[in-house]
Amino acid sequence: YMNAGMFKEAEASISKAIEIYPENYSAHSLMGELWFVQKQPDKALVYLDKALFYKRNVTQAYFYAGQCMMQKSNFAKAAEYFEGGIANNGNVPQMYEGLGLAYLNMASYSLAETAFSSALAINPNYAPAYYYLSQVFQRTNQQDKAQECVRRYEALASGQPIQ
């Protein structure tokens, strides 16, 4: 239902799953995701935090909780969630991207650079990391590095291999 934009139907199905098995961390995580995509981070966080209460290693719940905090412009708390997700599963470039964006918004450029570089260590073809890394370099007056990252981003975005 959720992928089809049928949010009321998705909410009803997930609510039923939670009613049947209240400790169902997966259902709580899905409900959190459902509220996140509807841009209701406060409602989402209730369910995402419950998912993490019932099972601490739900990478998806950490990711969406971090994204909710980004929506709320609480970048320090967003970083905490992304760091939790990375501690749980350090092989998700999107988690490092979220962490880097949280740090970028806090003007912690060195930490942002490290996060985006970590995403690229996992997947050297992860275009968003090059884009945001270029912003780090622009803000720290490293124009040559910024231009190189933009070049790599544009090559990947157009489907060409990086040279």
CSV table of C-alpha atoms in Angstrom, one decimal:
chain,number,residue,atom,x,y,z
A,1,TYR,CA,0.0,0.0,0.0
A,2,MET,CA,2.7,2.5,1.0
A,3,ASN,CA,4.6,2.2,-2.3
A,4,ALA,CA,1.3,2.9,-4.1
A,5,GLY,CA,0.6,6.0,-2.0
A,6,MET,CA,-2.3,4.3,-0.3
A,7,PHE,CA,-1.3,5.7,3.1
A,8,LYS,CA,-4.6,5.1,4.9
A,9,GLU,CA,-4.7,1.5,3.8
A,10,ALA,CA,-1.0,1.0,4.8
A,11,GLU,CA,-1.7,2.6,8.2
A,12,ALA,CA,-4.7,0.2,8.8
A,13,SER,CA,-2.6,-2.9,7.9
A,14,ILE,CA,0.3,-1.9,10.0
A,15,SER,CA,-1.9,-0.9,12.9
A,16,LYS,CA,-3.5,-4.3,12.8
A,17,ALA,CA,-0.1,-6.0,12.9
A,18,ILE,CA,0.9,-3.9,15.9
A,19,GLU,CA,-2.5,-4.7,17.6
A,20,ILE,CA,-1.9,-8.4,17.1
A,21,TYR,CA,1.8,-8.3,18.2
A,22,PRO,CA,2.6,-5.0,20.0
A,23,GLU,CA,6.3,-5.8,20.2
A,24,ASN,CA,6.6,-6.2,16.4
A,25,TYR,CA,9.6,-4.0,15.8
A,26,SER,CA,9.3,-4.4,12.1
A,27,ALA,CA,5.7,-3.1,12.1
A,28,HIS,CA,6.7,-0.1,14.3
A,29,SER,CA,9.6,0.7,11.9
A,30,LEU,CA,7.2,0.5,8.9
A,31,MET,CA,4.7,2.8,10.6
A,32,GLY,CA,7.5,5.2,11.3
A,33,GLU,CA,8.5,5.1,7.7
A,34,LEU,CA,4.9,5.7,6.7
A,35,TRP,CA,4.7,8.8,8.8
A,36,PHE,CA,8.1,10.0,7.6
A,37,VAL,CA,7.1,9.9,3.9
A,38,GLN,CA,4.0,11.9,4.8
A,39,LYS,CA,6.3,14.5,6.4
A,40,GLN,CA,5.1,14.0,9.9
A,41,PRO,CA,8.3,13.4,11.8
A,42,ASP,CA,6.9,13.7,15.3
A,43,LYS,CA,4.4,10.8,14.6
A,44,ALA,CA,7.2,8.9,12.8
A,45,LEU,CA,9.6,9.1,15.7
A,46,VAL,CA,7.1,7.6,18.2
A,47,TYR,CA,7.1,4.4,16.1
A,48,LEU,CA,10.7,4.4,15.1
A,49,ASP,CA,11.8,4.8,18.8
A,50,LYS,CA,9.5,1.9,19.7
A,51,ALA,CA,11.1,-0.2,17.0
A,52,LEU,CA,14.5,0.5,18.4
A,53,PHE,CA,13.2,-0.1,22.0
A,54,TYR,CA,12.1,-3.6,21.0
A,55,LYS,CA,15.1,-4.4,18.8
A,56,ARG,CA,18.2,-2.2,18.9
A,57,ASN,CA,19.6,-3.3,15.6
A,58,VAL,CA,16.9,-2.1,13.2
A,59,THR,CA,19.0,-0.2,10.7
A,60,GLN,CA,16.0,1.1,8.8
A,61,ALA,CA,14.6,2.6,12.0
A,62,TYR,CA,17.8,4.5,12.7
A,63,PHE,CA,17.9,5.8,9.2
A,64,TYR,CA,14.3,7.1,9.2
A,65,ALA,CA,14.7,8.5,12.7
A,66,GLY,CA,17.8,10.4,11.5
A,67,GLN,CA,15.9,11.7,8.5
A,68,CYS,CA,13.0,12.8,10.8
A,69,MET,CA,15.5,14.8,12.9
A,70,MET,CA,16.9,16.3,9.7
A,71,GLN,CA,13.3,17.4,8.8
A,72,LYS,CA,13.0,19.0,12.3
A,73,SER,CA,16.5,20.7,11.8
A,74,ASN,CA,17.8,18.9,14.9
A,75,PHE,CA,21.1,18.0,13.3
A,76,ALA,CA,22.9,16.8,16.5
A,77,LYS,CA,20.1,14.3,17.3
A,78,ALA,CA,20.1,13.3,13.6
A,79,ALA,CA,23.8,12.5,13.8
A,80,GLU,CA,23.1,10.4,16.9
A,81,TYR,CA,20.6,8.3,15.0
A,82,PHE,CA,22.8,7.9,12.0
A,83,GLU,CA,25.8,6.9,14.2
A,84,GLY,CA,23.6,4.3,15.8
A,85,GLY,CA,22.7,2.9,12.4
A,86,ILE,CA,26.3,2.9,11.4
A,87,ALA,CA,27.3,1.0,14.6
A,88,ASN,CA,24.6,-1.5,13.7
A,89,ASN,CA,25.5,-1.9,10.0
A,90,GLY,CA,28.4,0.1,8.7
A,91,ASN,CA,27.9,-0.9,5.1
A,92,VAL,CA,25.1,1.5,4.2
A,93,PRO,CA,26.3,4.5,2.2
A,94,GLN,CA,23.0,6.4,2.7
A,95,MET,CA,23.6,6.2,6.5
A,96,TYR,CA,27.0,8.0,6.1
A,97,GLU,CA,25.4,10.4,3.7
A,98,GLY,CA,22.8,11.3,6.4
A,99,LEU,CA,25.5,11.6,9.0
A,100,GLY,CA,27.6,13.8,6.6
A,101,LEU,CA,24.6,16.1,6.0
A,102,ALA,CA,23.9,16.4,9.7
A,103,TYR,CA,27.5,17.5,10.2
A,104,LEU,CA,27.5,19.8,7.1
A,105,ASN,CA,24.4,21.6,8.6
A,106,MET,CA,26.3,22.0,11.9
A,107,ALA,CA,29.3,23.4,10.0
A,108,SER,CA,31.4,20.5,11.3
A,109,TYR,CA,33.2,20.2,8.0
A,110,SER,CA,36.0,17.8,9.0
A,111,LEU,CA,33.4,15.3,10.3
A,112,ALA,CA,31.2,15.8,7.2
A,113,GLU,CA,34.2,15.1,5.0
A,114,THR,CA,34.9,11.9,6.9
A,115,ALA,CA,31.3,10.7,6.7
A,116,PHE,CA,31.0,11.3,2.9
A,117,SER,CA,34.4,9.7,2.3
A,118,SER,CA,33.2,6.7,4.3
A,119,ALA,CA,30.2,6.4,2.0
A,120,LEU,CA,32.6,6.4,-1.0
A,121,ALA,CA,34.8,3.8,0.7
A,122,ILE,CA,31.7,1.5,0.7
A,123,ASN,CA,30.6,2.4,-2.8
A,124,PRO,CA,33.0,4.5,-5.0
A,125,ASN,CA,30.1,5.1,-7.4
A,126,TYR,CA,27.8,6.6,-4.8
A,127,ALA,CA,27.1,9.9,-6.6
A,128,PRO,CA,25.4,11.9,-3.8
A,129,ALA,CA,28.5,11.6,-1.6
A,130,TYR,CA,30.6,13.4,-4.3
A,131,TYR,CA,28.0,16.1,-4.6
A,132,TYR,CA,27.9,16.8,-0.8
A,133,LEU,CA,31.7,16.4,-0.5
A,134,SER,CA,32.0,19.1,-3.1
A,135,GLN,CA,29.9,21.4,-0.8
A,136,VAL,CA,32.3,20.6,2.1
A,137,PHE,CA,35.3,21.6,-0.1
A,138,GLN,CA,33.6,24.7,-1.3
A,139,ARG,CA,32.8,25.9,2.2
A,140,THR,CA,36.4,25.2,3.3
A,141,ASN,CA,37.9,27.0,0.3
A,142,GLN,CA,39.3,23.9,-1.4
A,143,GLN,CA,38.1,24.8,-4.8
A,144,ASP,CA,40.2,22.3,-6.8
A,145,LYS,CA,38.9,19.4,-4.7
A,146,ALA,CA,35.4,20.8,-5.0
A,147,GLN,CA,35.6,20.9,-8.8
A,148,GLU,CA,37.0,17.3,-8.9
A,149,CYS,CA,34.0,16.1,-6.8
A,150,VAL,CA,31.6,17.9,-9.0
A,151,ARG,CA,33.2,16.4,-12.1
A,152,ARG,CA,32.9,12.9,-10.5
A,153,TYR,CA,29.3,13.6,-9.5
A,154,GLU,CA,28.3,14.7,-13.0
A,155,ALA,CA,30.0,11.7,-14.6
A,156,LEU,CA,28.1,9.3,-12.3
A,157,ALA,CA,24.8,11.2,-12.6
A,158,SER,CA,25.1,10.9,-16.4
A,159,GLY,CA,25.9,7.2,-16.3
A,160,GLN,CA,29.6,7.5,-17.3
A,161,PRO,CA,32.4,5.8,-15.5
A,162,ILE,CA,34.7,7.9,-13.4
A,163,GLN,CA,38.2,8.3,-14.8
